[in-house]
CSV table of C-alpha atoms in Angstrom, one decimal:
chain,number,residue,atom,x,y,z
A,207,UNK,CA,50.8,95.9,60.1
A,208,UNK,CA,54.5,96.7,60.5
A,209,UNK,CA,55.2,93.4,62.2
A,210,UNK,CA,53.2,90.8,60.2
A,211,UNK,CA,54.9,87.9,62.0
A,212,UNK,CA,53.3,88.9,65.3
A,213,UNK,CA,49.6,88.4,65.7
A,214,UNK,CA,47.3,91.4,66.5
A,215,UNK,CA,46.1,90.3,69.9
A,216,UNK,CA,49.6,89.1,70.6
A,217,UNK,CA,50.9,92.6,70.0
A,218,UNK,CA,48.4,94.1,72.4
A,219,UNK,CA,49.0,91.4,75.0
A,220,UNK,CA,52.4,92.8,75.7
A,221,UNK,CA,50.6,95.5,77.5
A,222,UNK,CA,47.0,94.3,77.5
A,223,UNK,CA,45.9,96.0,80.7
A,224,UNK,CA,47.3,99.2,79.3
A,225,UNK,CA,45.3,99.2,76.1
A,226,UNK,CA,42.8,101.6,77.3
A,227,UNK,CA,45.4,104.0,78.7
A,228,UNK,CA,47.4,103.9,75.5
A,229,UNK,CA,44.3,104.4,73.3
A,230,UNK,CA,43.2,107.3,75.4
A,231,UNK,CA,46.5,109.0,75.2
A,232,UNK,CA,47.0,108.5,71.4
A,233,UNK,CA,43.5,108.7,70.0
A,234,UNK,CA,40.6,111.1,70.2
A,235,UNK,CA,38.3,110.2,73.2
A,236,UNK,CA,35.1,110.3,71.1
A,237,UNK,CA,33.5,107.3,72.7
A,238,UNK,CA,30.5,108.2,74.9
A,239,UNK,CA,28.9,106.1,77.6
A,240,UNK,CA,25.5,104.6,76.9
A,241,UNK,CA,23.8,104.3,80.3
A,242,UNK,CA,21.1,102.1,78.8
A,243,UNK,CA,23.7,99.6,77.7
A,244,UNK,CA,26.0,99.6,80.7
A,245,UNK,CA,27.8,96.3,81.5
A,246,UNK,CA,25.4,93.9,82.9
A,247,UNK,CA,22.3,95.0,81.0
A,248,UNK,CA,21.0,93.2,78.0
A,249,UNK,CA,19.6,94.1,74.6
A,250,UNK,CA,15.9,93.5,74.4
A,251,UNK,CA,16.2,89.8,73.5
A,252,UNK,CA,19.9,89.4,72.8
A,253,UNK,CA,21.5,89.2,69.4
A,254,UNK,CA,19.6,86.8,67.1
A,255,UNK,CA,20.9,83.2,67.2
A,256,UNK,CA,22.5,83.1,63.8
A,257,UNK,CA,24.9,80.3,64.7
A,258,UNK,CA,23.0,77.4,66.1
A,259,UNK,CA,26.2,75.3,65.6
A,260,UNK,CA,29.8,76.6,65.8
A,261,UNK,CA,30.6,78.6,62.6
A,262,UNK,CA,32.9,76.8,60.1
A,263,UNK,CA,35.0,78.3,57.3
A,264,UNK,CA,38.2,80.0,56.3
A,265,UNK,CA,39.9,83.3,57.2
A,266,UNK,CA,43.0,84.7,55.6
A,267,UNK,CA,44.7,86.2,58.6
A,268,UNK,CA,47.0,83.6,60.2
A,269,UNK,CA,48.5,82.5,56.9
A,270,UNK,CA,48.5,85.7,54.8
A,271,UNK,CA,48.1,88.6,57.2
A,272,UNK,CA,48.1,92.0,55.5
A,273,UNK,CA,50.9,91.6,53.0
A,274,UNK,CA,49.4,88.5,51.3
A,275,UNK,CA,45.8,89.6,51.2
A,276,UNK,CA,44.1,90.2,47.9
A,277,UNK,CA,41.0,89.3,45.9
A,278,UNK,CA,42.7,86.4,44.1
A,279,UNK,CA,43.9,84.8,47.4
A,280,UNK,CA,40.4,85.0,48.9
A,281,UNK,CA,38.6,83.6,45.9
A,282,UNK,CA,41.2,80.9,45.2
A,283,UNK,CA,40.9,79.6,48.7
A,284,UNK,CA,37.1,79.8,48.4
A,285,UNK,CA,37.3,77.7,45.2
A,286,UNK,CA,39.6,75.3,47.0
A,287,UNK,CA,36.9,74.8,49.7
A,288,UNK,CA,34.4,73.8,47.1
A,289,UNK,CA,36.8,71.7,45.0
A,290,UNK,CA,38.2,69.6,47.9
A,291,UNK,CA,34.8,69.0,49.4
A,292,UNK,CA,35.4,70.9,52.7
A,293,UNK,CA,32.6,73.4,51.8
A,294,UNK,CA,30.2,70.4,51.5
A,295,UNK,CA,31.3,69.3,55.0
A,296,UNK,CA,30.4,72.7,56.5
A,297,UNK,CA,33.4,75.0,55.9
A,298,UNK,CA,31.3,77.7,54.2
A,299,UNK,CA,32.1,81.1,55.7
A,300,UNK,CA,35.0,82.9,53.9
A,301,UNK,CA,36.2,85.9,55.9
A,302,UNK,CA,38.4,88.7,54.7
A,303,UNK,CA,40.4,90.0,57.6
A,304,UNK,CA,42.1,93.3,58.3
A,305,UNK,CA,43.8,95.6,55.6
A,306,UNK,CA,41.1,95.2,52.9
A,307,UNK,CA,40.3,98.9,52.8
A,308,UNK,CA,42.1,102.2,52.1
A,309,UNK,CA,43.5,104.3,54.9
A,310,UNK,CA,40.9,107.0,54.4
A,311,UNK,CA,37.2,107.0,54.2
A,312,UNK,CA,35.4,108.3,51.1
A,313,UNK,CA,33.8,111.7,50.6
A,314,UNK,CA,30.5,110.5,52.2
A,315,UNK,CA,32.4,109.0,55.2
A,316,UNK,CA,32.1,105.5,53.6
A,317,UNK,CA,34.7,102.7,53.8
A,318,UNK,CA,36.6,102.3,50.6
A,319,UNK,CA,38.0,99.0,49.4
A,320,UNK,CA,41.6,99.0,48.4
A,321,UNK,CA,41.3,98.6,44.6
A,322,UNK,CA,44.8,97.4,44.2
A,323,UNK,CA,44.0,94.4,46.4
A,324,UNK,CA,40.3,94.1,45.5
A,325,UNK,CA,40.0,95.5,41.9
A,326,UNK,CA,36.4,94.5,41.6
A,327,UNK,CA,35.3,95.7,45.1
A,328,UNK,CA,33.8,93.9,48.0
A,329,UNK,CA,30.3,93.6,46.6
A,330,UNK,CA,31.9,91.5,43.8
A,331,UNK,CA,33.7,89.3,46.3
A,332,UNK,CA,30.4,88.7,48.1
A,333,UNK,CA,28.5,87.8,44.9
A,334,UNK,CA,31.3,85.4,43.8
A,335,UNK,CA,31.2,83.7,47.2
A,336,UNK,CA,27.4,83.4,47.1
A,337,UNK,CA,27.6,81.9,43.6
A,338,UNK,CA,29.8,79.1,45.1
A,339,UNK,CA,27.2,78.5,47.8
A,340,UNK,CA,29.5,80.1,50.4
A,341,UNK,CA,29.0,82.9,52.9
A,342,UNK,CA,30.9,86.2,53.0
A,343,UNK,CA,32.7,87.4,56.2
A,344,UNK,CA,34.5,90.7,56.7
A,345,UNK,CA,36.6,92.4,59.4
A,346,UNK,CA,36.3,95.7,61.1
A,347,UNK,CA,37.1,97.3,64.5
A,348,UNK,CA,34.8,99.0,66.9
A,349,UNK,CA,37.5,101.6,67.8
A,350,UNK,CA,38.9,104.5,65.9
A,351,UNK,CA,41.3,102.3,63.8
A,352,UNK,CA,41.7,98.6,63.0
A,353,UNK,CA,44.8,96.8,64.3
A,354,UNK,CA,46.4,97.5,61.0
A,355,UNK,CA,45.6,101.3,61.3
A,356,UNK,CA,42.8,101.3,58.8
A,357,UNK,CA,39.5,103.2,59.6
A,358,UNK,CA,37.6,101.8,62.5
A,359,UNK,CA,33.8,101.9,62.8
A,360,UNK,CA,33.5,104.2,65.8
A,361,UNK,CA,31.2,107.0,64.8
A,362,UNK,CA,30.1,105.1,61.7
A,363,UNK,CA,28.4,102.0,63.0
A,364,UNK,CA,25.1,102.4,61.2
A,365,UNK,CA,26.7,103.6,58.0
A,366,UNK,CA,29.2,100.7,57.9
A,367,UNK,CA,26.6,98.1,58.8
A,368,UNK,CA,24.4,99.2,55.9
A,369,UNK,CA,27.4,99.1,53.6
A,370,UNK,CA,28.2,95.6,54.7
A,371,UNK,CA,24.6,94.5,54.2
A,372,UNK,CA,24.6,96.0,50.7
A,373,UNK,CA,27.7,93.9,49.9
A,374,UNK,CA,26.0,90.7,51.0
A,375,UNK,CA,28.1,90.3,54.1
A,376,UNK,CA,26.9,87.3,56.2
A,377,UNK,CA,29.5,87.5,59.1
A,378,UNK,CA,31.3,90.3,60.8
A,379,UNK,CA,34.4,89.9,62.9
A,380,UNK,CA,34.7,93.1,65.0
A,381,UNK,CA,38.1,93.7,66.7
A,382,UNK,CA,38.9,96.1,69.5
A,383,UNK,CA,42.5,97.2,68.9
A,384,UNK,CA,42.0,101.0,69.3
A,385,UNK,CA,39.1,101.6,71.7
A,386,UNK,CA,39.4,105.0,73.3
A,387,UNK,CA,38.3,105.4,76.9
A,388,UNK,CA,36.6,108.6,77.8
A,389,UNK,CA,37.3,110.4,81.1
A,390,UNK,CA,35.2,108.9,83.9
A,391,UNK,CA,34.7,105.7,81.9
A,392,UNK,CA,36.2,102.3,82.6
A,393,UNK,CA,37.8,100.2,79.9
A,394,UNK,CA,35.0,97.7,80.2
A,395,UNK,CA,32.3,100.3,79.8
A,396,UNK,CA,34.1,101.7,76.7
A,397,UNK,CA,34.3,98.3,75.1
A,398,UNK,CA,30.7,97.4,76.1
A,399,UNK,CA,29.3,100.6,74.7
A,400,UNK,CA,31.0,100.3,71.3
A,401,UNK,CA,30.2,96.6,70.9
A,402,UNK,CA,26.6,97.3,71.8
A,403,UNK,CA,26.4,100.0,69.2
A,404,UNK,CA,27.8,97.7,66.6
A,405,UNK,CA,25.4,95.0,67.6
A,406,UNK,CA,22.4,97.3,67.3
A,407,UNK,CA,23.6,98.6,63.9
A,408,UNK,CA,23.8,95.1,62.5
A,409,UNK,CA,20.4,94.2,63.8
A,410,UNK,CA,19.0,97.4,62.2
A,411,UNK,CA,20.1,96.3,58.7
A,412,UNK,CA,17.6,93.4,58.9
A,413,UNK,CA,20.2,91.2,57.2
A,414,UNK,CA,21.2,88.1,59.2
A,415,UNK,CA,24.9,88.9,59.9
A,416,UNK,CA,26.6,86.5,62.3
A,417,UNK,CA,28.5,88.7,64.8
A,418,UNK,CA,31.9,87.7,66.1
A,419,UNK,CA,32.9,89.8,69.1
A,420,UNK,CA,36.6,90.2,70.1
A,421,UNK,CA,36.1,92.1,73.4
A,422,UNK,CA,37.0,89.2,75.8
A,423,UNK,CA,40.4,88.9,74.2
A,424,UNK,CA,41.3,92.3,75.6
A,425,UNK,CA,40.4,91.3,79.1
A,426,UNK,CA,42.2,87.9,79.3
A,427,UNK,CA,44.6,89.2,81.9
A,428,UNK,CA,42.3,91.6,83.7
A,429,UNK,CA,41.3,89.0,86.3
A,430,UNK,CA,38.8,86.2,85.9
A,431,UNK,CA,35.9,88.1,87.4
A,432,UNK,CA,36.2,90.9,84.8
A,433,UNK,CA,37.1,88.5,81.9
A,434,UNK,CA,34.1,86.3,82.6
A,435,UNK,CA,31.8,89.2,82.9
A,436,UNK,CA,32.9,90.5,79.5
A,437,UNK,CA,32.3,87.1,78.0
A,438,UNK,CA,28.8,87.1,79.5
A,439,UNK,CA,27.8,90.4,77.9
A,440,UNK,CA,29.5,89.4,74.7
A,441,UNK,CA,27.1,86.5,74.6
A,442,UNK,CA,24.2,89.0,74.6
A,443,UNK,CA,25.7,91.2,71.9
A,444,UNK,CA,26.9,88.6,69.4
A,445,UNK,CA,27.1,84.9,68.4
A,446,UNK,CA,30.7,84.0,69.3
A,447,UNK,CA,33.6,85.7,70.9
A,448,UNK,CA,37.4,85.6,70.8
A,449,UNK,CA,38.5,84.7,74.3
A,450,UNK,CA,42.2,85.4,74.3
A,451,UNK,CA,45.5,85.5,72.5
A,452,UNK,CA,45.7,85.1,68.7
A,453,UNK,CA,46.8,81.8,67.3
A,454,UNK,CA,50.3,81.8,65.9
A,455,UNK,CA,50.9,83.0,62.3
A,456,UNK,CA,52.3,81.1,59.3
A,457,UNK,CA,55.8,82.6,59.8
A,458,UNK,CA,56.1,81.4,63.4
A,459,UNK,CA,58.3,78.4,64.2
A,460,UNK,CA,56.9,75.0,64.6
A,461,UNK,CA,57.4,75.1,68.3
A,462,UNK,CA,55.7,78.5,68.6
A,463,UNK,CA,52.7,77.2,66.6
A,464,UNK,CA,52.3,74.2,68.9
A,465,UNK,CA,52.7,76.4,72.0
A,466,UNK,CA,50.0,78.7,70.7
A,467,UNK,CA,47.6,75.8,69.9
A,468,UNK,CA,48.1,74.3,73.4
A,469,UNK,CA,47.9,77.6,75.1
A,470,UNK,CA,44.6,78.6,73.4
A,471,UNK,CA,43.2,75.1,74.2
A,472,UNK,CA,44.0,75.4,77.9
A,473,UNK,CA,42.5,78.8,78.4
A,474,UNK,CA,39.4,77.9,76.3
A,475,UNK,CA,38.8,74.6,78.0
A,476,UNK,CA,38.3,76.4,81.3
A,477,UNK,CA,35.6,78.6,79.9
A,478,UNK,CA,33.1,75.8,79.2
A,479,UNK,CA,30.6,77.0,81.8
A,480,UNK,CA,30.3,80.4,80.0
A,481,UNK,CA,29.3,78.9,76.7
A,482,UNK,CA,25.8,77.9,75.7
A,483,UNK,CA,24.2,76.5,72.6
A,484,UNK,CA,24.3,79.2,69.9
A,485,UNK,CA,26.8,81.3,71.8
A,486,UNK,CA,30.4,80.0,71.3
A,487,UNK,CA,33.8,80.4,72.9
A,488,UNK,CA,36.3,81.0,70.0
A,489,UNK,CA,39.9,79.9,70.7
A,490,UNK,CA,40.9,81.1,67.2
A,491,UNK,CA,41.9,79.6,63.9
A,492,UNK,CA,42.8,76.0,62.9
A,493,UNK,CA,46.4,75.7,61.7
A,494,UNK,CA,45.9,72.3,60.2
A,495,UNK,CA,47.9,72.2,57.0
A,496,UNK,CA,50.4,74.9,58.1
A,497,UNK,CA,54.1,74.3,57.5
A,498,UNK,CA,56.0,72.7,60.3
A,499,UNK,CA,53.1,71.1,62.2
A,500,UNK,CA,53.3,67.3,62.4
A,501,UNK,CA,50.3,65.1,62.1
A,502,UNK,CA,49.8,64.5,65.8
A,503,UNK,CA,49.7,68.2,66.5
A,504,UNK,CA,47.3,69.0,63.7
A,505,UNK,CA,45.0,66.2,64.8
A,506,UNK,CA,45.1,67.3,68.4
A,507,UNK,CA,44.0,70.8,67.4
A,508,UNK,CA,41.1,69.5,65.3
A,509,UNK,CA,40.0,67.0,68.0
A,510,UNK,CA,40.3,69.4,70.9
A,511,UNK,CA,38.5,72.2,69.0
A,512,UNK,CA,35.7,69.7,68.2
A,513,UNK,CA,35.2,68.5,71.7
A,514,UNK,CA,35.2,72.1,72.9
A,515,UNK,CA,32.4,73.0,70.3
A,516,UNK,CA,34.7,75.7,69.0
A,517,UNK,CA,34.3,77.4,65.6
A,518,UNK,CA,36.3,75.5,63.0
A,519,UNK,CA,37.8,78.3,60.9
A,520,UNK,CA,40.8,77.3,58.9
A,521,UNK,CA,43.6,79.8,58.2
A,522,UNK,CA,46.1,78.3,55.8
A,523,UNK,CA,46.6,77.9,52.1
A,524,UNK,CA,43.9,75.5,51.2
A,525,UNK,CA,45.3,75.0,47.7
A,526,UNK,CA,48.4,73.4,49.2
A,527,UNK,CA,46.7,71.1,51.7
A,528,UNK,CA,48.4,67.8,52.0
A,529,UNK,CA,46.2,64.7,51.8
A,530,UNK,CA,46.9,64.2,55.5
A,531,UNK,CA,45.8,67.7,56.4
A,532,UNK,CA,42.7,67.5,54.2
A,533,UNK,CA,41.7,64.2,55.8
A,534,UNK,CA,42.0,65.8,59.3
A,535,UNK,CA,40.0,68.9,58.4
A,536,UNK,CA,37.4,66.8,56.5
A,537,UNK,CA,36.9,64.0,59.1
A,538,UNK,CA,33.1,63.8,59.1
A,539,UNK,CA,32.9,62.1,62.5
A,540,UNK,CA,35.1,64.6,64.2
A,541,UNK,CA,33.1,67.5,62.6
A,542,UNK,CA,29.9,65.9,63.8
A,543,UNK,CA,31.2,66.1,67.4
A,544,UNK,CA,31.9,69.8,66.9
A,545,UNK,CA,28.5,70.4,65.2
A,546,UNK,CA,26.4,68.3,67.5
A,547,UNK,CA,23.0,70.0,67.8
A,548,UNK,CA,23.0,69.7,71.6
A,549,UNK,CA,25.6,72.5,71.4
A,550,UNK,CA,27.5,71.8,74.7
A,551,UNK,CA,31.2,72.5,75.1
A,552,UNK,CA,33.1,69.6,76.6
A,553,UNK,CA,34.3,69.9,80.1
A,554,UNK,CA,37.7,68.8,81.6
A,555,UNK,CA,36.8,65.8,83.7
A,556,UNK,CA,40.4,64.7,84.6
A,557,UNK,CA,43.8,66.3,84.6
A,558,UNK,CA,47.2,64.7,85.3
A,559,UNK,CA,50.2,66.9,84.7
A,560,UNK,CA,50.3,67.8,81.1
A,561,UNK,CA,47.5,65.4,80.3
A,562,UNK,CA,43.8,66.3,80.2
A,563,UNK,CA,40.6,64.4,79.5
A,564,UNK,CA,37.4,66.1,78.3
A,565,UNK,CA,33.9,64.8,78.0
A,566,UNK,CA,31.2,66.2,75.8
A,567,UNK,CA,27.6,65.1,75.9
A,568,UNK,CA,26.0,64.5,72.5
A,569,UNK,CA,22.3,64.7,71.5
A,570,UNK,CA,21.8,61.0,71.0
A,571,UNK,CA,23.2,60.2,74.5
A,572,UNK,CA,26.7,59.3,73.4
A,573,UNK,CA,29.7,61.0,74.9
A,574,UNK,CA,32.7,62.3,73.0
A,575,UNK,CA,35.8,61.8,75.1
A,576,UNK,CA,39.2,63.4,74.2
A,577,UNK,CA,42.3,62.1,75.9
A,578,UNK,CA,45.1,64.6,75.3
A,579,UNK,CA,48.8,64.0,76.0
A,580,UNK,CA,50.3,67.5,76.2
A,581,UNK,CA,53.6,66.1,77.5
A,582,UNK,CA,56.8,65.1,75.7
A,583,UNK,CA,56.7,61.4,76.4
A,584,UNK,CA,54.3,58.6,75.3
A,585,UNK,CA,51.6,57.9,77.9
A,586,UNK,CA,48.7,55.6,78.5
A,587,UNK,CA,45.6,57.6,79.5
A,588,UNK,CA,42.4,56.3,81.0
A,589,UNK,CA,39.2,57.3,82.9
A,590,UNK,CA,36.1,55.5,84.2
A,591,UNK,CA,32.9,55.7,82.3
A,592,UNK,CA,31.2,57.2,85.3
A,593,UNK,CA,33.7,60.1,85.5
A,594,UNK,CA,33.0,60.7,81.8
A,595,UNK,CA,29.3,61.1,82.6
A,596,UNK,CA,28.2,57.8,81.0
A,597,UNK,CA,25.4,55.7,82.5
A,598,UNK,CA,26.3,52.6,84.4
A,599,UNK,CA,26.7,49.5,82.2
A,600,UNK,CA,28.8,46.3,82.1
A,601,UNK,CA,30.5,47.4,78.8
A,602,UNK,CA,30.5,50.2,76.3
A,603,UNK,CA,30.7,50.6,72.6
A,604,UNK,CA,33.6,52.7,71.6
A,605,UNK,CA,34.7,54.2,68.3
A,606,UNK,CA,38.0,55.9,67.6
A,607,UNK,CA,36.9,58.8,65.4
A,608,UNK,CA,40.4,59.3,63.9
A,609,UNK,CA,41.3,55.7,63.1
A,610,UNK,CA,37.7,54.6,62.5
A,611,UNK,CA,38.1,51.5,64.7
A,612,UNK,CA,35.2,50.3,66.8
A,613,UNK,CA,35.0,47.9,69.6
A,614,UNK,CA,33.8,47.3,73.2
A,615,UNK,CA,35.4,48.5,76.4
A,616,UNK,CA,35.0,47.8,80.1
A,617,UNK,CA,33.9,50.6,82.4
A,618,UNK,CA,37.5,51.9,82.4
A,619,UNK,CA,38.2,53.6,79.1
A,620,UNK,CA,41.8,53.4,78.0
A,621,UNK,CA,43.9,55.1,75.3
A,622,UNK,CA,47.2,53.2,75.2
A,623,UNK,CA,50.6,54.6,74.1
A,624,UNK,CA,49.4,58.1,73.2
A,625,UNK,CA,52.3,59.9,71.6
A,626,UNK,CA,53.5,63.3,72.7
A,627,UNK,CA,51.2,66.2,71.7
A,628,UNK,CA,48.6,63.7,70.5
A,629,UNK,CA,44.9,63.4,71.2
A,630,UNK,CA,42.7,60.3,71.1
A,631,UNK,CA,39.0,61.1,70.4
A,632,UNK,CA,36.4,58.4,71.2
A,633,UNK,CA,32.7,58.3,70.8
A,634,UNK,CA,31.3,56.1,73.5
A,635,UNK,CA,27.9,54.7,74.5
A,636,UNK,CA,26.6,52.1,76.9
A,637,UNK,CA,26.3,48.7,75.2
A,638,UNK,CA,22.9,47.1,75.0
């Protein structure tokens, strides 16, 4: 991680379509095609559905990256989740991202935790998290090296999966920074083969390990046909998938953080038809609580991620959360929209310049409606109840999930004077 201020996918996006060529030129071409798992085929019954609702938790990457990662940081943030009540509200998976290991494998080919960063080892981290009632997530790469140039799992899938299971790992985030492409193989085939091997290795452990696939992020600019196809097979191999660019990191400017949040929202909102209950589009981490983000922008990310049924994975210093940021992350009614058991991602039902309106059906028949003002001036946003997918009625019960105010509305639903970069999130039902 020689450039910690630039995100991993962000670095590869500068030449995303050249990733395979670069990998092939710089790294051994040890990947071999698996005809039985060619793109378009499926595992026997797909990866087990270990995430019936979008995963929630914390990951160190965006705030700490490699330089700030250590055992104390991970466990302190885990304790903060418990202490501030966010764990009780669903934020339970604590994931250690890249750079947790040494640069070389051990004498038996095993991954070796960096004892300077993790003096008690990773099994200890898992046990401590489990004692707190939390789940343990870890990071690896399906290629030869991780993005930070630590050993990848290629050639060691079964061995690494067994090691993770022995440590009590509950969640694996598998990146794809250094995937070599063998001669005669397409980039997509190479990615599919390695992610399929990882998927099978996790299943073989018999431990329920939620599997986060990063493959689609490496195809965001390969054309929609390819990108969407990669998402479809990722949904067979795992439980959630990173769709595109990394979210901004802590050192980024306030403007860059907002641009990143808005950009990831806009690409992810257009993938709603590729998600299904238990298989989640992941637009990356929540920056709520990060320095430089005003309340409207933090609330927008939380509300938009919730209406998109996105994983809610915080990546900030939870010990320094302001009361405002903690209230945003812990809003039970907004979390309930994200975690609704129907498991449907909200669709864009209306767009007007920088503004967008999304509607998400909920299990009890309500609709969650997000009215987002992405522009730089205050606007009044509205839509009809019918365009939101609500049944015909003379009036509707409406609750603002951020302010907590409830009332009735006519068949035209209005959000008045929405500030720049703000989102109004309503829960609406037909009045009886």
